[in-house]
């Protein structure tokens, strides 16, 4: 009886295996594969830097399993593209199975090295070919390769990277970070090709870094610019004719060119201006997606501007777009947009003058700490006089209850004025109701201000602060402050009934 049971069990298993065997028998690919896309665009990459990984899904619509005789890159082994088909890397694959009405994934990457004989931009293409008994199906691969200048720290004999001692916290505690001094031949950035910067590019003492109009700087993670004591930064951007491309603007951003990284904050560190640096001038600059935008460290003398900003926009920084530490900062036709904390922080006093600026924080990525503008005269044990903070024809707005905060210890000088400005302020907040610094009847501090009025910005999520037809900023600017700024940040004439903020209203924009 036991032998009979074993025999019956064996026959049952054999029959079961035979009945399932047809699931693993594959017919030849009839040439009717379906694809998640007919062209895979691998976004723009820099020469000799690997792309992200892109996905192509291949479907078998048939009721039977099939076997694809060959999947290959048309350029074969010479192709700069790399494939991974169901977990196997290579450039050509044979007898690839797909179960009935199932699919497989193909992962695609590329790295391309432009040599000196090629142009600065090159559209690189190839084709993935899928063979069958009758036809060959194709999926095209396309990516734009850009050549660039690369700046990076040297590798030392012991294998470590070159470092530079940075003094970047409020307690002046230095720390070592990957960094290097720019040499004499590296102190003029042109618009010939983009720059890719790894680590901190340091402008040496008593030297100036000049950045020409149309230059494009890309920073790797944990990278930035450091302007040493006695050094200076000069950004010579110009007005652009194309408001989308911004061909004459100087642009500073991260080194990830994929579309999904276009507005991701915190991709690089920012610009640090050391104490003792002065005469830093920036015009027609767009700085975005940093940890902090610009930190300018001044001194107690405040005799000349530490930093002058004109026709500049800074936004999408995870902490603060612009910080002045006891600094002297002048801003004209400048936009300080979304930030994780403050759009503008005037820290430890200083001297500040902003005219026709839009300072607006609608941070969309998480809960936000702080207001669009903070003015303070002390931070921990450190303090300093706020000699002056003037905001003329400015918009201060955002998605918080109040967008201005004052931190004053009653010991230091604390002088500020808002003239012909729109201000977002939650009048019901107790700290405001009981604080004389928010007394709008005080004409020495507040002159022709408009509280909680509509700004009618075009697209605050994407930091587009053009004002619309219903904006209360229209025609309310004081012409006396506009005389020296007859054109707005985009070159629009504002000499007749100027509007408050960096943008002049334009119908049907």
Tab-separated table of C-alpha atoms in Angstrom:
chain	number	residue	atom	x	y	z
A	1	UNK	CA	0.000	0.000	0.000
A	2	UNK	CA	2.823	2.419	0.836
A	3	UNK	CA	4.402	1.786	-2.603
A	4	UNK	CA	1.051	2.490	-4.268
A	5	UNK	CA	0.711	5.813	-2.445
A	6	UNK	CA	4.233	6.839	-3.511
A	7	UNK	CA	3.498	5.857	-7.127
A	8	UNK	CA	0.240	7.843	-7.222
A	9	UNK	CA	1.961	10.908	-5.676
A	10	UNK	CA	4.766	10.742	-8.243
A	11	UNK	CA	2.315	10.513	-11.143
A	12	UNK	CA	0.354	13.465	-9.715
A	13	UNK	CA	3.491	15.621	-9.429
A	14	UNK	CA	4.549	14.664	-12.963
A	15	UNK	CA	1.163	15.569	-14.390
A	16	UNK	CA	1.158	18.842	-12.438
A	17	UNK	CA	4.627	19.721	-13.750
A	18	UNK	CA	3.576	18.885	-17.278
A	19	UNK	CA	0.447	21.034	-17.041
A	20	UNK	CA	2.531	24.040	-15.882
A	21	UNK	CA	5.294	23.507	-18.377
A	22	UNK	CA	3.495	25.468	-21.106
A	23	UNK	CA	3.930	28.680	-18.968
A	24	UNK	CA	7.664	28.410	-19.550
A	25	UNK	CA	7.588	27.654	-23.233
A	26	UNK	CA	8.135	30.787	-25.322
A	27	UNK	CA	7.207	31.501	-28.881
A	28	UNK	CA	9.248	33.765	-31.124
A	29	UNK	CA	8.577	37.503	-30.860
A	30	UNK	CA	5.991	38.313	-33.582
A	31	UNK	CA	7.058	41.971	-33.664
A	32	UNK	CA	4.119	43.577	-31.864
A	33	UNK	CA	5.833	44.696	-28.654
A	34	UNK	CA	4.437	47.778	-26.979
A	35	UNK	CA	6.537	50.428	-25.187
A	36	UNK	CA	5.935	52.953	-22.428
A	37	UNK	CA	7.448	55.592	-24.761
A	38	UNK	CA	8.749	55.621	-28.305
A	39	UNK	CA	11.569	58.070	-27.473
A	40	UNK	CA	13.483	58.288	-24.207
A	41	UNK	CA	14.814	61.797	-23.510
A	42	UNK	CA	17.671	61.660	-21.032
A	43	UNK	CA	17.616	65.395	-20.197
A	44	UNK	CA	20.719	67.546	-20.551
A	45	UNK	CA	23.980	66.351	-18.995
A	46	UNK	CA	27.494	67.723	-18.789
A	47	UNK	CA	30.416	66.193	-20.627
A	48	UNK	CA	31.901	63.204	-18.781
A	49	UNK	CA	29.241	63.261	-16.029
A	50	UNK	CA	26.822	60.346	-15.830
A	51	UNK	CA	23.121	60.909	-16.362
A	52	UNK	CA	20.360	59.779	-14.058
A	53	UNK	CA	18.816	56.375	-14.727
A	54	UNK	CA	15.793	56.388	-17.031
A	55	UNK	CA	13.224	53.630	-17.444
A	56	UNK	CA	11.624	52.034	-20.494
A	57	UNK	CA	8.870	49.481	-19.979
A	58	UNK	CA	8.382	46.814	-22.698
A	59	UNK	CA	4.994	45.054	-22.879
A	60	UNK	CA	4.094	41.668	-24.366
A	61	UNK	CA	0.419	42.013	-25.420
A	62	UNK	CA	0.197	38.398	-26.602
A	63	UNK	CA	-1.632	35.567	-24.830
A	64	UNK	CA	1.521	33.441	-24.994
A	65	UNK	CA	4.987	33.965	-23.648
A	66	UNK	CA	7.510	35.135	-26.220
A	67	UNK	CA	11.269	35.304	-26.579
A	68	UNK	CA	12.940	38.340	-28.133
A	69	UNK	CA	15.879	37.084	-30.221
A	70	UNK	CA	17.903	40.245	-29.695
A	71	UNK	CA	17.727	43.572	-27.864
A	72	UNK	CA	20.659	45.798	-28.735
A	73	UNK	CA	21.916	49.351	-29.071
A	74	UNK	CA	22.248	50.175	-32.750
A	75	UNK	CA	25.762	51.587	-32.236
A	76	UNK	CA	26.713	48.407	-30.423
A	77	UNK	CA	29.795	48.419	-28.229
A	78	UNK	CA	30.654	51.947	-29.409
A	79	UNK	CA	27.470	53.419	-27.948
A	80	UNK	CA	27.795	55.841	-25.034
A	81	UNK	CA	24.482	54.557	-23.670
A	82	UNK	CA	24.303	51.712	-21.139
A	83	UNK	CA	21.396	49.312	-20.696
A	84	UNK	CA	20.213	47.045	-17.933
A	85	UNK	CA	17.611	44.500	-19.039
A	86	UNK	CA	15.891	42.626	-16.212
A	87	UNK	CA	18.897	43.020	-13.944
A	88	UNK	CA	21.593	42.264	-16.528
A	89	UNK	CA	23.905	45.090	-17.690
A	90	UNK	CA	25.202	45.315	-21.229
A	91	UNK	CA	24.663	46.710	-24.708
A	92	UNK	CA	23.294	43.618	-26.450
A	93	UNK	CA	21.048	40.844	-25.123
A	94	UNK	CA	19.833	37.647	-26.766
A	95	UNK	CA	16.818	35.401	-26.247
A	96	UNK	CA	15.107	37.676	-23.738
A	97	UNK	CA	11.825	36.114	-22.476
A	98	UNK	CA	8.600	37.897	-21.534
A	99	UNK	CA	5.679	35.988	-20.063
A	100	UNK	CA	2.214	36.232	-21.612
A	101	UNK	CA	0.701	39.714	-21.175
A	102	UNK	CA	3.621	40.655	-18.954
A	103	UNK	CA	6.406	43.229	-19.233
A	104	UNK	CA	10.073	43.833	-18.577
A	105	UNK	CA	12.023	46.925	-17.530
A	106	UNK	CA	14.992	48.389	-19.335
A	107	UNK	CA	17.099	50.924	-17.424
A	108	UNK	CA	19.112	53.433	-19.451
A	109	UNK	CA	22.077	55.656	-18.582
A	110	UNK	CA	24.730	57.534	-20.517
A	111	UNK	CA	28.065	59.279	-20.087
A	112	UNK	CA	29.603	61.153	-22.984
A	113	UNK	CA	33.002	62.851	-23.156
A	114	UNK	CA	33.082	65.809	-25.554
A	115	UNK	CA	36.562	66.262	-26.959
A	116	UNK	CA	38.105	69.563	-28.021
A	117	UNK	CA	37.209	68.992	-31.668
A	118	UNK	CA	33.470	68.982	-30.971
A	119	UNK	CA	31.114	71.870	-30.310
A	120	UNK	CA	30.172	73.013	-26.796
A	121	UNK	CA	26.714	71.460	-27.138
A	122	UNK	CA	26.008	68.194	-28.892
A	123	UNK	CA	22.757	66.261	-29.383
A	124	UNK	CA	23.659	62.616	-28.876
A	125	UNK	CA	21.299	59.876	-30.083
A	126	UNK	CA	21.098	56.117	-30.444
A	127	UNK	CA	18.379	53.494	-30.931
A	128	UNK	CA	17.383	50.382	-28.978
A	129	UNK	CA	16.481	47.693	-31.504
A	130	UNK	CA	14.067	44.837	-30.731
A	131	UNK	CA	14.310	41.990	-33.240
A	132	UNK	CA	11.572	39.576	-34.306
A	133	UNK	CA	10.982	37.065	-37.106
A	134	UNK	CA	9.568	39.758	-39.394
A	135	UNK	CA	10.422	43.309	-38.315
A	136	UNK	CA	12.714	45.279	-36.070
A	137	UNK	CA	11.024	47.643	-33.627
A	138	UNK	CA	12.881	50.727	-32.375
A	139	UNK	CA	12.940	53.072	-29.398
A	140	UNK	CA	15.016	56.212	-29.837
A	141	UNK	CA	17.381	57.637	-27.208
A	142	UNK	CA	18.132	61.372	-27.115
A	143	UNK	CA	20.214	63.545	-24.782
A	144	UNK	CA	21.895	66.938	-25.017
A	145	UNK	CA	25.542	66.953	-23.960
A	146	UNK	CA	27.119	70.217	-22.780
A	147	UNK	CA	30.794	70.897	-22.421
A	148	UNK	CA	31.923	72.822	-19.342
A	149	UNK	CA	34.856	74.171	-17.342
A	150	UNK	CA	35.447	72.077	-14.217
A	151	UNK	CA	36.830	73.488	-10.964
A	152	UNK	CA	37.573	71.096	-8.117
A	153	UNK	CA	39.973	70.528	-5.195
A	154	UNK	CA	43.208	68.684	-5.856
A	155	UNK	CA	43.719	65.146	-4.599
A	156	UNK	CA	46.664	65.103	-2.184
A	157	UNK	CA	49.389	62.445	-2.006
A	158	UNK	CA	47.595	60.715	0.872
A	159	UNK	CA	44.427	60.470	-1.212
A	160	UNK	CA	42.549	63.188	0.699
A	161	UNK	CA	40.988	66.185	-1.004
A	162	UNK	CA	42.430	69.682	-0.720
A	163	UNK	CA	40.695	71.585	2.090
A	164	UNK	CA	40.280	75.188	3.120
A	165	UNK	CA	39.560	76.527	6.592
A	166	UNK	CA	36.194	78.292	6.445
A	167	UNK	CA	34.833	80.540	9.167
A	168	UNK	CA	31.153	80.164	8.472
A	169	UNK	CA	29.248	80.144	11.738
A	170	UNK	CA	28.184	82.982	14.018
A	171	UNK	CA	30.672	81.937	16.696
A	172	UNK	CA	33.597	82.247	14.272
A	173	UNK	CA	34.511	78.612	14.780
A	174	UNK	CA	36.466	77.580	11.682
A	175	UNK	CA	36.072	74.172	10.095
A	176	UNK	CA	37.754	72.423	7.227
A	177	UNK	CA	35.800	71.860	4.037
A	178	UNK	CA	36.852	70.779	0.586
A	179	UNK	CA	38.027	73.996	-1.028
A	180	UNK	CA	40.746	75.658	-3.027
A	181	UNK	CA	41.998	79.124	-3.917
A	182	UNK	CA	41.157	80.316	-7.397
A	183	UNK	CA	44.358	81.016	-9.297
A	184	UNK	CA	45.084	84.197	-11.221
A	185	UNK	CA	43.877	82.712	-14.493
A	186	UNK	CA	40.631	81.538	-12.899
A	187	UNK	CA	39.358	84.879	-11.584
A	188	UNK	CA	37.338	85.805	-14.657
A	189	UNK	CA	34.377	83.596	-15.486
A	190	UNK	CA	33.188	83.931	-19.080
A	191	UNK	CA	30.053	82.812	-20.903
A	192	UNK	CA	32.003	80.559	-23.291
A	193	UNK	CA	30.928	77.404	-21.447
A	194	UNK	CA	29.187	76.613	-18.144
A	195	UNK	CA	31.286	76.153	-14.996
A	196	UNK	CA	30.926	73.094	-12.767
A	197	UNK	CA	32.239	73.745	-9.252
A	198	UNK	CA	33.090	71.047	-6.720
A	199	UNK	CA	33.844	72.155	-3.166
A	200	UNK	CA	34.359	75.810	-2.224
A	201	UNK	CA	35.953	78.038	-4.830
A	202	UNK	CA	37.779	80.629	-2.715
A	203	UNK	CA	38.596	84.135	-3.940
A	204	UNK	CA	41.972	84.994	-2.350
A	205	UNK	CA	42.547	88.083	-0.226
A	206	UNK	CA	42.920	91.322	-2.219
A	207	UNK	CA	41.672	89.629	-5.396
A	208	UNK	CA	38.372	89.976	-7.293
A	209	UNK	CA	36.291	87.355	-9.043
A	210	UNK	CA	34.513	88.827	-12.076
A	211	UNK	CA	31.622	86.960	-13.680
A	212	UNK	CA	30.630	88.106	-17.163
A	213	UNK	CA	27.104	88.476	-18.534
A	214	UNK	CA	25.564	85.208	-19.678
A	215	UNK	CA	27.754	83.055	-17.452
A	216	UNK	CA	26.209	79.926	-15.958
A	217	UNK	CA	27.676	78.406	-12.783
A	218	UNK	CA	26.623	74.965	-11.541
A	219	UNK	CA	27.576	73.807	-8.056
A	220	UNK	CA	27.850	70.239	-6.830
A	221	UNK	CA	26.450	69.202	-3.466
A	222	UNK	CA	28.230	70.922	-0.509
A	223	UNK	CA	29.861	73.437	-2.858
A	224	UNK	CA	29.830	77.212	-3.093
A	225	UNK	CA	31.779	80.455	-3.391
A	226	UNK	CA	33.816	81.948	-0.542
A	227	UNK	CA	34.905	85.595	-0.790
A	228	UNK	CA	37.854	86.133	1.543
A	229	UNK	CA	38.656	89.151	3.679
A	230	UNK	CA	39.791	91.959	1.384
A	231	UNK	CA	38.483	90.128	-1.709
A	232	UNK	CA	35.398	90.978	-3.760
A	233	UNK	CA	32.831	89.500	-6.107
A	234	UNK	CA	31.727	91.394	-9.220
A	235	UNK	CA	28.796	90.000	-11.197
A	236	UNK	CA	28.259	91.850	-14.481
A	237	UNK	CA	25.010	90.380	-15.722
A	238	UNK	CA	22.951	92.392	-18.200
A	239	UNK	CA	19.306	92.779	-19.168
A	240	UNK	CA	18.080	89.865	-21.299
A	241	UNK	CA	15.789	90.165	-24.298
A	242	UNK	CA	14.312	86.688	-23.789
A	243	UNK	CA	12.565	86.643	-20.397
A	244	UNK	CA	12.474	82.830	-20.366
A	245	UNK	CA	16.028	81.973	-21.432
A	246	UNK	CA	17.638	85.002	-19.690
A	247	UNK	CA	20.560	84.867	-22.101
A	248	UNK	CA	22.466	87.753	-20.490
A	249	UNK	CA	21.658	86.879	-16.879
A	250	UNK	CA	24.295	85.311	-14.648
A	251	UNK	CA	22.752	82.119	-13.252
A	252	UNK	CA	23.944	80.178	-10.203
A	253	UNK	CA	22.325	76.823	-9.424
A	254	UNK	CA	23.016	73.134	-8.773
A	255	UNK	CA	24.665	70.754	-11.227
A	256	UNK	CA	21.674	68.444	-11.709
A	257	UNK	CA	20.142	69.334	-15.069
A	258	UNK	CA	17.251	66.872	-15.045
A	259	UNK	CA	13.833	68.497	-15.231
A	260	UNK	CA	12.789	67.148	-11.839
A	261	UNK	CA	15.645	69.058	-10.163
A	262	UNK	CA	14.755	72.440	-11.677
A	263	UNK	CA	13.173	73.752	-8.462
A	264	UNK	CA	14.580	71.482	-5.743
A	265	UNK	CA	16.032	73.535	-2.841
A	266	UNK	CA	19.313	72.788	-1.082
A	267	UNK	CA	21.299	71.347	-3.991
A	268	UNK	CA	24.402	73.421	-3.162
A	269	UNK	CA	25.559	75.659	-0.320
A	270	UNK	CA	25.656	79.333	-1.406
A	271	UNK	CA	27.919	82.399	-1.364
A	272	UNK	CA	29.748	83.391	1.812
A	273	UNK	CA	31.213	86.910	1.985
A	274	UNK	CA	33.754	87.082	4.802
A	275	UNK	CA	34.106	90.024	7.171
A	276	UNK	CA	36.480	92.552	5.667
A	277	UNK	CA	35.291	91.932	2.125
A	278	UNK	CA	33.625	94.955	0.554
A	279	UNK	CA	32.628	96.498	-2.756
A	280	UNK	CA	30.848	93.292	-3.769
A	281	UNK	CA	28.516	94.262	-6.608
A	282	UNK	CA	25.958	92.007	-8.242
A	283	UNK	CA	23.742	92.893	-11.185
A	284	UNK	CA	21.276	90.744	-13.158
A	285	UNK	CA	21.896	87.577	-11.173
A	286	UNK	CA	19.567	84.621	-10.614
A	287	UNK	CA	20.611	82.459	-7.661
A	288	UNK	CA	18.412	79.505	-6.753
A	289	UNK	CA	18.136	76.138	-4.996
A	290	UNK	CA	20.949	76.674	-2.460
A	291	UNK	CA	21.054	76.003	1.284
A	292	UNK	CA	21.513	79.715	1.866
A	293	UNK	CA	21.730	82.266	-0.914
A	294	UNK	CA	24.214	84.945	0.110
A	295	UNK	CA	25.625	85.583	3.585
A	296	UNK	CA	27.356	88.952	3.836
A	297	UNK	CA	29.444	89.610	6.949
A	298	UNK	CA	30.129	93.271	7.685
A	299	UNK	CA	31.942	95.110	10.417
A	300	UNK	CA	31.106	97.880	12.857
A	301	UNK	CA	32.406	100.656	10.575
A	302	UNK	CA	29.668	100.363	7.892
A	303	UNK	CA	31.340	103.115	5.854
A	304	UNK	CA	30.739	101.569	2.420
A	305	UNK	CA	28.422	98.829	1.164
A	306	UNK	CA	29.501	95.285	1.865
A	307	UNK	CA	27.185	94.196	-0.944
A	308	UNK	CA	25.134	95.950	-3.615
A	309	UNK	CA	22.409	94.022	-5.443
A	310	UNK	CA	20.695	95.298	-8.583
A	311	UNK	CA	18.144	93.529	-10.771
A	312	UNK	CA	18.764	90.296	-8.903
A	313	UNK	CA	16.555	87.412	-7.799
A	314	UNK	CA	17.351	84.863	-5.089
A	315	UNK	CA	14.929	82.100	-4.206
A	316	UNK	CA	14.322	78.470	-3.187
A	317	UNK	CA	16.960	78.373	-0.442
A	318	UNK	CA	16.327	75.911	2.380
A	319	UNK	CA	17.249	78.459	5.086
A	320	UNK	CA	17.535	82.130	4.077
A	321	UNK	CA	17.981	83.805	0.698
A	322	UNK	CA	19.970	86.820	1.914
A	323	UNK	CA	21.649	87.281	5.301
A	324	UNK	CA	23.432	90.385	6.479
A	325	UNK	CA	25.501	89.970	9.653
A	326	UNK	CA	26.245	93.530	10.854
A	327	UNK	CA	26.510	94.307	7.149
A	328	UNK	CA	25.869	97.250	4.852
A	329	UNK	CA	23.649	96.023	2.022
A	330	UNK	CA	21.977	97.966	-0.776
A	331	UNK	CA	19.261	96.277	-2.842
A	332	UNK	CA	17.548	97.733	-5.913
A	333	UNK	CA	15.018	96.040	-8.221
A	334	UNK	CA	15.691	92.837	-6.332
A	335	UNK	CA	13.451	89.843	-5.598
A	336	UNK	CA	13.979	87.715	-2.499
A	337	UNK	CA	11.498	84.887	-2.897
A	338	UNK	CA	10.621	81.588	-1.261
A	339	UNK	CA	12.866	80.270	1.511
A	340	UNK	CA	12.611	77.742	4.331
A	341	UNK	CA	13.084	80.472	6.942
A	342	UNK	CA	13.547	84.114	6.008
A	343	UNK	CA	13.657	85.703	2.596
A	344	UNK	CA	15.782	88.451	4.182
A	345	UNK	CA	17.558	88.333	7.557
A	346	UNK	CA	19.189	91.534	8.818
A	347	UNK	CA	21.116	90.003	11.700
A	348	UNK	CA	23.064	91.711	14.505
A	349	UNK	CA	22.229	95.189	13.276
A	350	UNK	CA	23.870	96.835	10.303
A	351	UNK	CA	22.850	99.275	7.593
A	352	UNK	CA	20.338	98.308	4.883
A	353	UNK	CA	18.605	100.104	2.052
A	354	UNK	CA	16.143	98.341	-0.237
A	355	UNK	CA	14.325	100.213	-3.007
A	356	UNK	CA	11.765	98.766	-5.412
A	357	UNK	CA	12.263	95.279	-4.026
A	358	UNK	CA	9.849	92.382	-3.714
A	359	UNK	CA	10.452	90.321	-0.574
A	360	UNK	CA	7.847	87.563	-0.575
A	361	UNK	CA	7.882	84.097	0.951
A	362	UNK	CA	5.348	81.453	-0.064
A	363	UNK	CA	7.553	78.452	0.758
A	364	UNK	CA	5.638	75.434	-0.652
A	365	UNK	CA	7.816	72.514	0.438
A	366	UNK	CA	7.232	72.200	4.188
A	367	UNK	CA	6.247	74.197	7.243
A	368	UNK	CA	8.231	77.419	7.384
A	369	UNK	CA	10.159	78.981	10.262
A	370	UNK	CA	10.348	82.765	10.375
A	371	UNK	CA	8.976	85.701	8.423
A	372	UNK	CA	9.829	87.134	5.026
A	373	UNK	CA	11.872	89.862	6.787
A	374	UNK	CA	13.525	89.675	10.182
A	375	UNK	CA	15.380	92.648	11.703
A	376	UNK	CA	17.321	91.962	14.892
A	377	UNK	CA	20.045	93.569	16.968
A	378	UNK	CA	21.052	90.546	19.022
A	379	UNK	CA	21.546	86.828	18.562
A	380	UNK	CA	22.640	84.867	21.598
A	381	UNK	CA	25.459	86.767	23.262
A	382	UNK	CA	26.250	88.815	20.140
A	383	UNK	CA	24.639	92.160	19.422
A	384	UNK	CA	25.003	95.208	17.202
A	385	UNK	CA	23.306	98.477	16.348
A	386	UNK	CA	20.732	98.534	13.595
A	387	UNK	CA	21.964	101.884	12.309
A	388	UNK	CA	19.352	102.009	9.561
A	389	UNK	CA	17.020	99.734	7.615
A	390	UNK	CA	15.081	101.525	4.881
A	391	UNK	CA	12.488	99.901	2.670
A	392	UNK	CA	11.300	102.216	-0.094
A	393	UNK	CA	8.587	101.198	-2.584
A	394	UNK	CA	8.884	97.562	-1.453
A	395	UNK	CA	6.470	94.643	-1.206
A	396	UNK	CA	6.714	92.440	1.907
A	397	UNK	CA	4.328	89.513	1.563
A	398	UNK	CA	3.924	85.768	2.007
A	399	UNK	CA	1.735	82.946	3.238
A	400	UNK	CA	2.397	83.407	6.971
A	401	UNK	CA	0.130	85.403	9.277
A	402	UNK	CA	2.772	88.125	9.521
A	403	UNK	CA	5.804	88.658	7.293
A	404	UNK	CA	7.832	91.142	9.372
A	405	UNK	CA	9.460	90.407	12.718
A	406	UNK	CA	11.544	92.670	14.968
A	407	UNK	CA	13.891	91.377	17.680
A	408	UNK	CA	15.129	94.314	19.765
A	409	UNK	CA	16.787	94.200	23.194
A	410	UNK	CA	16.193	97.917	23.964
A	411	UNK	CA	19.949	98.357	24.437
A	412	UNK	CA	21.150	98.868	20.889
A	413	UNK	CA	20.166	101.407	18.289
A	414	UNK	CA	17.226	100.089	16.268
A	415	UNK	CA	16.319	102.407	13.406
A	416	UNK	CA	14.071	101.354	10.509
A	417	UNK	CA	11.587	102.957	8.076
A	418	UNK	CA	9.061	101.649	5.565
A	419	UNK	CA	8.078	104.147	2.874
A	420	UNK	CA	5.327	103.553	0.307
A	421	UNK	CA	5.376	99.807	0.863
A	422	UNK	CA	2.893	96.916	0.966
A	423	UNK	CA	3.207	94.920	4.189
A	424	UNK	CA	1.636	91.619	5.258
A	425	UNK	CA	0.957	91.783	9.001
A	426	UNK	CA	-1.436	89.827	11.222
A	427	UNK	CA	-2.994	92.618	13.211
A	428	UNK	CA	-4.543	90.209	15.732
A	429	UNK	CA	-1.243	88.745	16.919
A	430	UNK	CA	-0.657	89.637	20.583
A	431	UNK	CA	3.057	90.260	20.174
A	432	UNK	CA	2.233	92.841	17.517
A	433	UNK	CA	-0.648	94.556	19.307
A	434	UNK	CA	1.479	95.179	22.409
A	435	UNK	CA	4.680	96.168	20.611
A	436	UNK	CA	5.321	99.813	19.708
A	437	UNK	CA	7.588	98.749	16.837
A	438	UNK	CA	4.452	97.739	14.898
A	439	UNK	CA	2.652	101.038	15.470
A	440	UNK	CA	1.647	102.128	11.952
A	441	UNK	CA	0.614	105.537	13.197
A	442	UNK	CA	4.282	106.271	13.860
A	443	UNK	CA	5.167	108.294	10.768
A	444	UNK	CA	8.863	108.201	11.539
A	445	UNK	CA	8.856	104.441	10.959
A	446	UNK	CA	5.867	103.977	8.646
A	447	UNK	CA	5.073	106.429	5.880
A	448	UNK	CA	2.357	105.628	3.317
A	449	UNK	CA	2.280	101.901	4.006
A	450	UNK	CA	-0.467	99.572	2.830
A	451	UNK	CA	-1.208	96.722	5.211
A	452	UNK	CA	-2.662	93.367	4.121
A	453	UNK	CA	-3.529	94.579	0.633
A	454	UNK	CA	-3.704	92.180	-2.367
A	455	UNK	CA	-0.502	91.779	-4.341
A	456	UNK	CA	-1.982	89.639	-7.150
A	457	UNK	CA	1.278	87.870	-7.944
A	458	UNK	CA	1.287	85.673	-11.041
A	459	UNK	CA	2.714	82.399	-9.640
A	460	UNK	CA	4.167	82.453	-6.126
A	461	UNK	CA	4.934	78.709	-6.077
A	462	UNK	CA	7.369	79.200	-8.957
A	463	UNK	CA	8.653	82.559	-7.709
A	464	UNK	CA	7.058	84.592	-10.489
A	465	UNK	CA	6.206	87.886	-8.820
A	466	UNK	CA	4.793	89.887	-11.708
A	467	UNK	CA	1.902	91.889	-10.312
A	468	UNK	CA	-1.567	91.606	-11.831
A	469	UNK	CA	-4.337	94.025	-12.624
A	470	UNK	CA	-5.884	93.880	-9.138
A	471	UNK	CA	-2.633	94.439	-7.229
A	472	UNK	CA	-2.679	97.259	-4.678
A	473	UNK	CA	0.951	97.913	-5.619
A	474	UNK	CA	-0.115	99.636	-8.844
A	475	UNK	CA	0.623	103.368	-9.093
A	476	UNK	CA	1.390	103.677	-5.360
A	477	UNK	CA	5.169	104.005	-5.423
A	478	UNK	CA	6.790	107.285	-4.426
A	479	UNK	CA	8.347	108.746	-7.613
A	480	UNK	CA	11.108	110.343	-5.548
A	481	UNK	CA	12.525	106.880	-4.862
A	482	UNK	CA	12.042	105.822	-8.483
A	483	UNK	CA	14.046	108.613	-10.103
A	484	UNK	CA	17.298	106.648	-9.906
A	485	UNK	CA	15.518	103.436	-11.017
A	486	UNK	CA	13.496	104.409	-14.122
A	487	UNK	CA	13.199	100.757	-15.272
A	488	UNK	CA	12.089	97.660	-13.395
A	489	UNK	CA	13.930	94.337	-13.083
A	490	UNK	CA	12.843	93.340	-16.626
A	491	UNK	CA	13.568	96.717	-18.186
A	492	UNK	CA	9.955	97.993	-18.178
A	493	UNK	CA	9.646	101.767	-17.995
A	494	UNK	CA	8.276	102.922	-14.623
A	495	UNK	CA	8.705	106.698	-14.989
A	496	UNK	CA	4.946	107.311	-15.262
A	497	UNK	CA	3.026	106.401	-12.080
A	498	UNK	CA	5.477	103.781	-10.804
A	499	UNK	CA	4.302	100.623	-9.041
A	500	UNK	CA	5.561	99.306	-5.728
A	501	UNK	CA	7.955	96.346	-5.938
A	502	UNK	CA	10.522	95.042	-8.400
A	503	UNK	CA	8.027	94.523	-11.230
A	504	UNK	CA	6.005	97.164	-13.044
A	505	UNK	CA	2.515	96.063	-14.064
A	506	UNK	CA	2.171	95.158	-17.736
A	507	UNK	CA	-1.266	94.371	-19.165
A	508	UNK	CA	-1.667	90.876	-20.683
A	509	UNK	CA	1.729	89.699	-19.452
